[in-house]
Coordinates of C-alpha atoms in Angstrom, one line a residue:
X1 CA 27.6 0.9 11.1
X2 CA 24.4 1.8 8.8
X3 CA 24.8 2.1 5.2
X4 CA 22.3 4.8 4.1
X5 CA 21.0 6.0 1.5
X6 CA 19.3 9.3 1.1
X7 CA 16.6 10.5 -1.4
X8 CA 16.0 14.4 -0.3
X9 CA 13.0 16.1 -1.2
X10 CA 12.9 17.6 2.3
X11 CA 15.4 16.8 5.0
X12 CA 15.7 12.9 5.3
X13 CA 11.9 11.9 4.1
X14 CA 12.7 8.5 2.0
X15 CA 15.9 6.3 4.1
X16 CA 17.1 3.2 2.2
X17 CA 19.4 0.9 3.9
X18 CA 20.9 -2.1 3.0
X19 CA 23.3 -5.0 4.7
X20 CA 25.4 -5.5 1.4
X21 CA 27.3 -2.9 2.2
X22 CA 28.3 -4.1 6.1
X23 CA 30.6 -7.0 6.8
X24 CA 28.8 -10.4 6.7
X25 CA 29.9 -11.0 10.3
X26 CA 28.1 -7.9 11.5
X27 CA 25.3 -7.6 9.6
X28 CA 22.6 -9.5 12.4
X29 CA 24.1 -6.8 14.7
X30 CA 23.4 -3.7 12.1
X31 CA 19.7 -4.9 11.1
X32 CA 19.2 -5.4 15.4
X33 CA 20.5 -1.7 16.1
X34 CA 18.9 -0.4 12.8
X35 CA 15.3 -2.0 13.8
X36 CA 15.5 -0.4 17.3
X37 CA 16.5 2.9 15.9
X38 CA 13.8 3.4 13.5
X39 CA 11.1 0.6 14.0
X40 CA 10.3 -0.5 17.3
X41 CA 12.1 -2.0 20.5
X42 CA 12.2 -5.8 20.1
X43 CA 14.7 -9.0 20.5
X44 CA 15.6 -10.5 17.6
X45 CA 17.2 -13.8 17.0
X46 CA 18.4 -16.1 13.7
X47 CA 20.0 -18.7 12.9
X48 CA 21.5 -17.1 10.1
X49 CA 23.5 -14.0 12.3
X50 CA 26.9 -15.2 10.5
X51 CA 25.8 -14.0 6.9
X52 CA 22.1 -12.2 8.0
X53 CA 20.4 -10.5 4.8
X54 CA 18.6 -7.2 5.0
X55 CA 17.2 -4.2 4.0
X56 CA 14.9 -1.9 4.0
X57 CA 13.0 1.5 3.0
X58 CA 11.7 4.3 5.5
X59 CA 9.5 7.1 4.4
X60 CA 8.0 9.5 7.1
X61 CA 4.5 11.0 6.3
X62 CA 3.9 13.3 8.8
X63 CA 3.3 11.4 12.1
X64 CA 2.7 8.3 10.0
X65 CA 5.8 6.3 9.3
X66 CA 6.0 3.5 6.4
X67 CA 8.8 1.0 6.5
X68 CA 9.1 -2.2 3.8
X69 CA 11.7 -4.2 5.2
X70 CA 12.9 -7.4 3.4
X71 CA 14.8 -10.0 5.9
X72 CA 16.3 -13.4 6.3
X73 CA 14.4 -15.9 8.7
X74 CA 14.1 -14.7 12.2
X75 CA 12.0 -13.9 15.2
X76 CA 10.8 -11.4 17.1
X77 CA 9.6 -11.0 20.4
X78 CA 8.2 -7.8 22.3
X79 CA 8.3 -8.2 26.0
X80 CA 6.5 -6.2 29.0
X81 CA 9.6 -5.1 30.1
X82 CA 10.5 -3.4 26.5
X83 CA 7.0 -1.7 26.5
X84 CA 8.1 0.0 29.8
X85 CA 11.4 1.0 28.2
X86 CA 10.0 2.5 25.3
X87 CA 6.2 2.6 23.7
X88 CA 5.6 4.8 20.4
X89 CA 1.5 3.9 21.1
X90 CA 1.4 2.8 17.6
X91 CA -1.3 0.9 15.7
X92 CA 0.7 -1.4 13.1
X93 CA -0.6 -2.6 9.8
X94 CA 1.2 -5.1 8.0
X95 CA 1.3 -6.4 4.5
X96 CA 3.3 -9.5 3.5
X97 CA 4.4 -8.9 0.2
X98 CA 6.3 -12.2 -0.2
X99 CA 7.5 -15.0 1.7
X100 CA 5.7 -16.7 5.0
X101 CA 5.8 -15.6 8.6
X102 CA 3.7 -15.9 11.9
X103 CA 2.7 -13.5 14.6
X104 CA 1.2 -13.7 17.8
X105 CA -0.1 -11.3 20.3
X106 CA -2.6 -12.0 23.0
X107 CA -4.8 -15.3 22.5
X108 CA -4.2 -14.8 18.3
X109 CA -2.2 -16.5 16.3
X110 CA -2.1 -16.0 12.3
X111 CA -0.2 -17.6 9.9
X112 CA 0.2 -15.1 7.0
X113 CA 1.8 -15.6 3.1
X114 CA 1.5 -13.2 0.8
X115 CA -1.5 -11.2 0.2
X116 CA -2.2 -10.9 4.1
X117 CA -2.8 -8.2 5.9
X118 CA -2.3 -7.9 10.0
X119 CA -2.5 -4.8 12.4
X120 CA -1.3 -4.7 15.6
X121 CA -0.2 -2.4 18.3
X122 CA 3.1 -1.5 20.1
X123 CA 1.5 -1.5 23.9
X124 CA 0.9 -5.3 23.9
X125 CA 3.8 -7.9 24.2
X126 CA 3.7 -10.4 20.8
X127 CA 5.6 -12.7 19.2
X128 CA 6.8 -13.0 15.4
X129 CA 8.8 -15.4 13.2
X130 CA 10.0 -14.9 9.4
X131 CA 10.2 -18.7 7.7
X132 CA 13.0 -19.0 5.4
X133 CA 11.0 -20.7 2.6
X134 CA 13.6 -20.2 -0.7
X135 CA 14.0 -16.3 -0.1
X136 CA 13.8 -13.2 2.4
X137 CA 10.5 -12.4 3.8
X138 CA 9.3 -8.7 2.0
X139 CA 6.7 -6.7 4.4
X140 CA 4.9 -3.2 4.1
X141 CA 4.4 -1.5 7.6
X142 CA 2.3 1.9 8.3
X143 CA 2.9 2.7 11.7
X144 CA 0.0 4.9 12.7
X145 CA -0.5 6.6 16.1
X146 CA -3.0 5.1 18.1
X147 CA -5.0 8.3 19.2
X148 CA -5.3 9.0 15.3
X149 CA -7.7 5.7 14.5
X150 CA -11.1 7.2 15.8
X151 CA -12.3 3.9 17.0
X152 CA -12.3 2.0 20.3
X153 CA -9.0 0.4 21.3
X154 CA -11.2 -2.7 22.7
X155 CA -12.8 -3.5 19.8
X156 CA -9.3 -2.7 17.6
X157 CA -7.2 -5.2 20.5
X158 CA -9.8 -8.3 20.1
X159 CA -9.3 -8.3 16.0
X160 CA -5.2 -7.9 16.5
X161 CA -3.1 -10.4 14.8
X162 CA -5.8 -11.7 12.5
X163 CA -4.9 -12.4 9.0
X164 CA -6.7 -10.8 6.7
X165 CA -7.1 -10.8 2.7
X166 CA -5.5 -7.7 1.1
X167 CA -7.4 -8.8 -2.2
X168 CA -10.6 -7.6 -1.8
X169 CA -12.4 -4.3 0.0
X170 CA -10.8 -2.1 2.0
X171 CA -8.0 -3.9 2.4
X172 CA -7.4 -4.1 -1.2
X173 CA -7.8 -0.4 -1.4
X174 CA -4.9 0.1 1.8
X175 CA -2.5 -2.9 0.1
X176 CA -2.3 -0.8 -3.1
X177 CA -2.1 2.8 -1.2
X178 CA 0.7 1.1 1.1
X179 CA 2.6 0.2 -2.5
X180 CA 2.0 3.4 -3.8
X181 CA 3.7 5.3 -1.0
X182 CA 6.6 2.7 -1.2
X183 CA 6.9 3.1 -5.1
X184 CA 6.3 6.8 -4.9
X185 CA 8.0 8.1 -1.9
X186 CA 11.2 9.6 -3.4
X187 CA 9.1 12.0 -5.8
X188 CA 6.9 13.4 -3.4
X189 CA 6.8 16.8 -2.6
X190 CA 6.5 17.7 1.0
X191 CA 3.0 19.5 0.5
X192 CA 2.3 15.7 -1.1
X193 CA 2.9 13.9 2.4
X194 CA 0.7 15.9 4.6
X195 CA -2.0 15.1 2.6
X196 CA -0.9 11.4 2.2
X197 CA -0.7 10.9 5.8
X198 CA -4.4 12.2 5.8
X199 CA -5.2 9.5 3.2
X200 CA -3.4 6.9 4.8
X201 CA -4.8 7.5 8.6
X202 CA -8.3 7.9 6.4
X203 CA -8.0 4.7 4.5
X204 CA -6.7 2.5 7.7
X205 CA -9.4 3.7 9.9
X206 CA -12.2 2.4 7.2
X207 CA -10.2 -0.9 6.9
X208 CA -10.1 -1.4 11.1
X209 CA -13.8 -0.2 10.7
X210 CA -14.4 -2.9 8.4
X211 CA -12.7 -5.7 10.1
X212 CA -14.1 -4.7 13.7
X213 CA -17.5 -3.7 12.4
X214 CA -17.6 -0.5 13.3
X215 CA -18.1 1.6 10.4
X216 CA -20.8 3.9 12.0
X217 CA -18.4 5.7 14.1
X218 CA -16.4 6.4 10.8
X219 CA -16.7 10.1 9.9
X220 CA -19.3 10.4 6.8
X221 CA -16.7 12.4 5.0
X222 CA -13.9 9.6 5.3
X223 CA -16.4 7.0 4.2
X224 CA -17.1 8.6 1.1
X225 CA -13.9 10.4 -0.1
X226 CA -12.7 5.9 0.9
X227 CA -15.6 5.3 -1.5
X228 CA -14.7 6.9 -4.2
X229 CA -10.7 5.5 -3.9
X230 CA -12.6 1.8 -4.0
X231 CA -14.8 3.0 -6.6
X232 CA -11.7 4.4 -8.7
X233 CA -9.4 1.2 -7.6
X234 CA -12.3 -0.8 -8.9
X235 CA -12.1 0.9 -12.6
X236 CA -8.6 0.7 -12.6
X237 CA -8.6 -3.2 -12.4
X238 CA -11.3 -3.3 -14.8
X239 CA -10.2 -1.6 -17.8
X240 CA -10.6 -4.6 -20.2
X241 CA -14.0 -5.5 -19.2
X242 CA -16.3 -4.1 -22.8
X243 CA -19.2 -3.5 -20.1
X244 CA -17.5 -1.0 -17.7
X245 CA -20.1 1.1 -17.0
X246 CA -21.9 2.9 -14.6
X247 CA -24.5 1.1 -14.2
X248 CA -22.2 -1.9 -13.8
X249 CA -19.7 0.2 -11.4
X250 CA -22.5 1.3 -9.1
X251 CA -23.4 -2.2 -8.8
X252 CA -20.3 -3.9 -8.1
X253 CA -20.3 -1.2 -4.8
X254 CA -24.1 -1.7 -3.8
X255 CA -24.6 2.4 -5.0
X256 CA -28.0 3.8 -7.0
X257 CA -26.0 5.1 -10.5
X258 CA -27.3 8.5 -9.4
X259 CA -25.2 8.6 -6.3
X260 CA -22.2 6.9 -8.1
X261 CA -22.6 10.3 -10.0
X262 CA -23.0 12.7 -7.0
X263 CA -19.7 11.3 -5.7
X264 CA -17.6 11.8 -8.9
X265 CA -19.0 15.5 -9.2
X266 CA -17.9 15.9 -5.6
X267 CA -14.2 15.3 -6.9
X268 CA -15.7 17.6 -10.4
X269 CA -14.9 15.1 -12.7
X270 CA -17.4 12.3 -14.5
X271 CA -17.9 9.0 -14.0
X272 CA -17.1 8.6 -17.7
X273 CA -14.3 10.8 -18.2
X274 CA -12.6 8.9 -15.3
X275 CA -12.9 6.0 -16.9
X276 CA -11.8 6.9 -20.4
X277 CA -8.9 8.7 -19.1
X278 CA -7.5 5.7 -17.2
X279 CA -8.1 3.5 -20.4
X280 CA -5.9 6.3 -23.0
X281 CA -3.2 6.6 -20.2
X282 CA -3.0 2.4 -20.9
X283 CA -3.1 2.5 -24.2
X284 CA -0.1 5.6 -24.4
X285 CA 1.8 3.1 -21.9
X286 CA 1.3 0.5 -24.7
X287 CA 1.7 2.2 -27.4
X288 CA 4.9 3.5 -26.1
X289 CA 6.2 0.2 -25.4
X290 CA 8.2 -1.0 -27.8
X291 CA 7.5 -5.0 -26.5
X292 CA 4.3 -4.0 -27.9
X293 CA 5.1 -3.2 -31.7
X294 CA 4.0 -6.0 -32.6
X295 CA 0.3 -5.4 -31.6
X296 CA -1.5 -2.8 -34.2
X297 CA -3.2 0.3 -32.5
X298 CA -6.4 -0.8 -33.1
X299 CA -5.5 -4.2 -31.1
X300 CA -4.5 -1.9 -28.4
X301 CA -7.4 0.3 -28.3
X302 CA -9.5 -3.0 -28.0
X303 CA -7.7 -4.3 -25.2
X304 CA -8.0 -1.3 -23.5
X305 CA -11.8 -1.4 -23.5
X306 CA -12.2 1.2 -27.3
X307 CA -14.1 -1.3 -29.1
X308 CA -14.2 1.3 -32.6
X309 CA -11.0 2.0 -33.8
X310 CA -12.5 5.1 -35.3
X311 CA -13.7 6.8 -31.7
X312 CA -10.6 6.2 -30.1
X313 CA -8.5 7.6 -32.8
X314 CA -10.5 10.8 -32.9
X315 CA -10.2 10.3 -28.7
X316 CA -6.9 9.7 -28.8
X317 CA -5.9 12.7 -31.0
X318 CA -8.6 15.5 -28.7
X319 CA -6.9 14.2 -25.3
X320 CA -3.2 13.7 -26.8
X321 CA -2.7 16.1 -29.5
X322 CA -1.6 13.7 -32.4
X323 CA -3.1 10.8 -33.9
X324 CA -2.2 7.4 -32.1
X325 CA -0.1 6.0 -34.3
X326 CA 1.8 8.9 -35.0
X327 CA 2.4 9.1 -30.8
X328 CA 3.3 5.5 -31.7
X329 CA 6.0 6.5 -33.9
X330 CA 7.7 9.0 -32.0
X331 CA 7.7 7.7 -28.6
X332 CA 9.0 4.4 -30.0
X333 CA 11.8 5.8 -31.9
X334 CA 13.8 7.2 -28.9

């Protein structure tokens, strides 16, 4: 039996699934049947198969599937004989969210904790095992068709089952797309997840391109619409800083200021309107909040990178409508 829950935009586009629902005696045997059906063909063992713990979220983007499953201790091994039976040809990129695990295909072995990131692909027997360490091992998997990563399958196979940092570069930029989708799935429209599957094949290919040094064969296109998504990833996490600028964002990616403002006119914005509207939307957040009542609107703006109160009130008021502390006052008050 599989316990589902449905969020509809479009047919069945967001699947989440838990074992709370199933008996505790047959809950090993309903995350084994429910990992074949809509993940991949593997054995699975536990010691935990009286009272096993699961769950997980599928989201389908077009050919690309994303699955964040959370799971007792267990392992997981891929044979020759189950590649014959059944083989998807996927590339799979993995992001431990929490808890500890190995995996092992080929001649690598990584360890990963969270903040790792791991690809690997479906035509290659590999081994895996989820260490119970004081809670359930929480992943994010993108499974990607092989014939849509524009890079040689050689080069891809000898940087398998590597641990990688998801904290920093490209893979920073993936890791935070990968919770997006998660986080996001349920409201998207179905127009949304074409072009998300475009974005997600886009920004996987420039992290494999990364890792196997290969970026040349990257599509110039891809590289820079990836450049700006770093670029504007790179703001995001850097509201606070009082010298966010430009000059110091072109920089930080190795880019003349000039071509840091090409690329934002490509996407018709400005470097400086991006910025400014990703610091207002954190101060409304703030000043909605009411946790944050105790912090005056000039203490806010501050925080957020508006070092004069007087410029961010007049700001505030041109993007929003109504002075700041006014907005304060009504979004606090229901």
């Amino acid at each position: 039996m599989i316990v589902v829950e449905c969020n509809q935009v479009m047919g069945c586009d967001v699947i989440e699934l838990s074992s709370s629902q199933v008996p505790a005696a047959e809950r090993f045997d309903w995350w084994r049947d429910l990992t074949i059906q809509s993940f991949l063909l593997t054995e699975i063992s536990s010691d935990r198969i009286d009272d096993f713990h699961a769950s997980a979220t599928i989201s389908q983007f077009g050919s690309v599937l994303l699955g964040a499953p959370e799971f007792d201790g267990m392992k997981s091994v891929r044979t020759e004989q189950l590649i014959r039976r059944s083989d998807p040809e996927f590339w799979m990129l993995t992001m431990v969210r929490s808890g500890s695990m190995w995996f092992k295909q080929g001649r690598s072995h990584a360890p990963l904790t969270a903040g790792d990131l791991m690809f690997h692909d479906t035509s290659r027997p590999f081994q895996s095992q989820a260490l119970r360490h004081g809670g359930l091992a929480r992943t994010i998997t993108l499974h990607l068709p092989r014939k849509a990563i524009p890079l040689p399958d050689r080069l891809l196979c000898g940087q398998a089952s590597r641990a990688f940092s998801a904290r920093r570069g490209p893979a920073a930029l993936l890791s935070q797309f990968m919770e997006q989708l998660l986080q996001q799935g349920s409201a998207l429209e179905p127009a949304d997840r074409a072009r998300l599957e475009t974005v997600a094949i886009d920004l996987s290919t420039v992290f494999l391109a990364a890792v196997t040094d290969t970026s040349r064969m990257v599509p110039a296109q891809t590289r820079q619409q990836t450049l700006v998504r770093q670029i504007k990833f790179f703001v995001q996490h850097h509201l606070t800083h009082s010298d966010l600028s430009p000059v110091s964002i072109a920089a930080a990616h190795h880019i003349s200021v000039r071509y840091l403002h090409h690329l934002f006119q490509q996407e018709e914005e400005t470097v400086g309107g991006y910025v400014r509207a990703q610091r207002l939307e954190r101060c409304r957040t703030d000043l909605a909040d009411g946790s944050q009542i105790g912090r005056s609107v000039a203490e806010i703006a501050a925080r957020w990178g508006f070092a004069d109160a007087a410029v961010f009130s007049r700001t505030f008021r041109l993007a929003c409508g109504v002075p700041p502390g006014e907005y304060r006052r009504h979004a606090t008050a229901t």
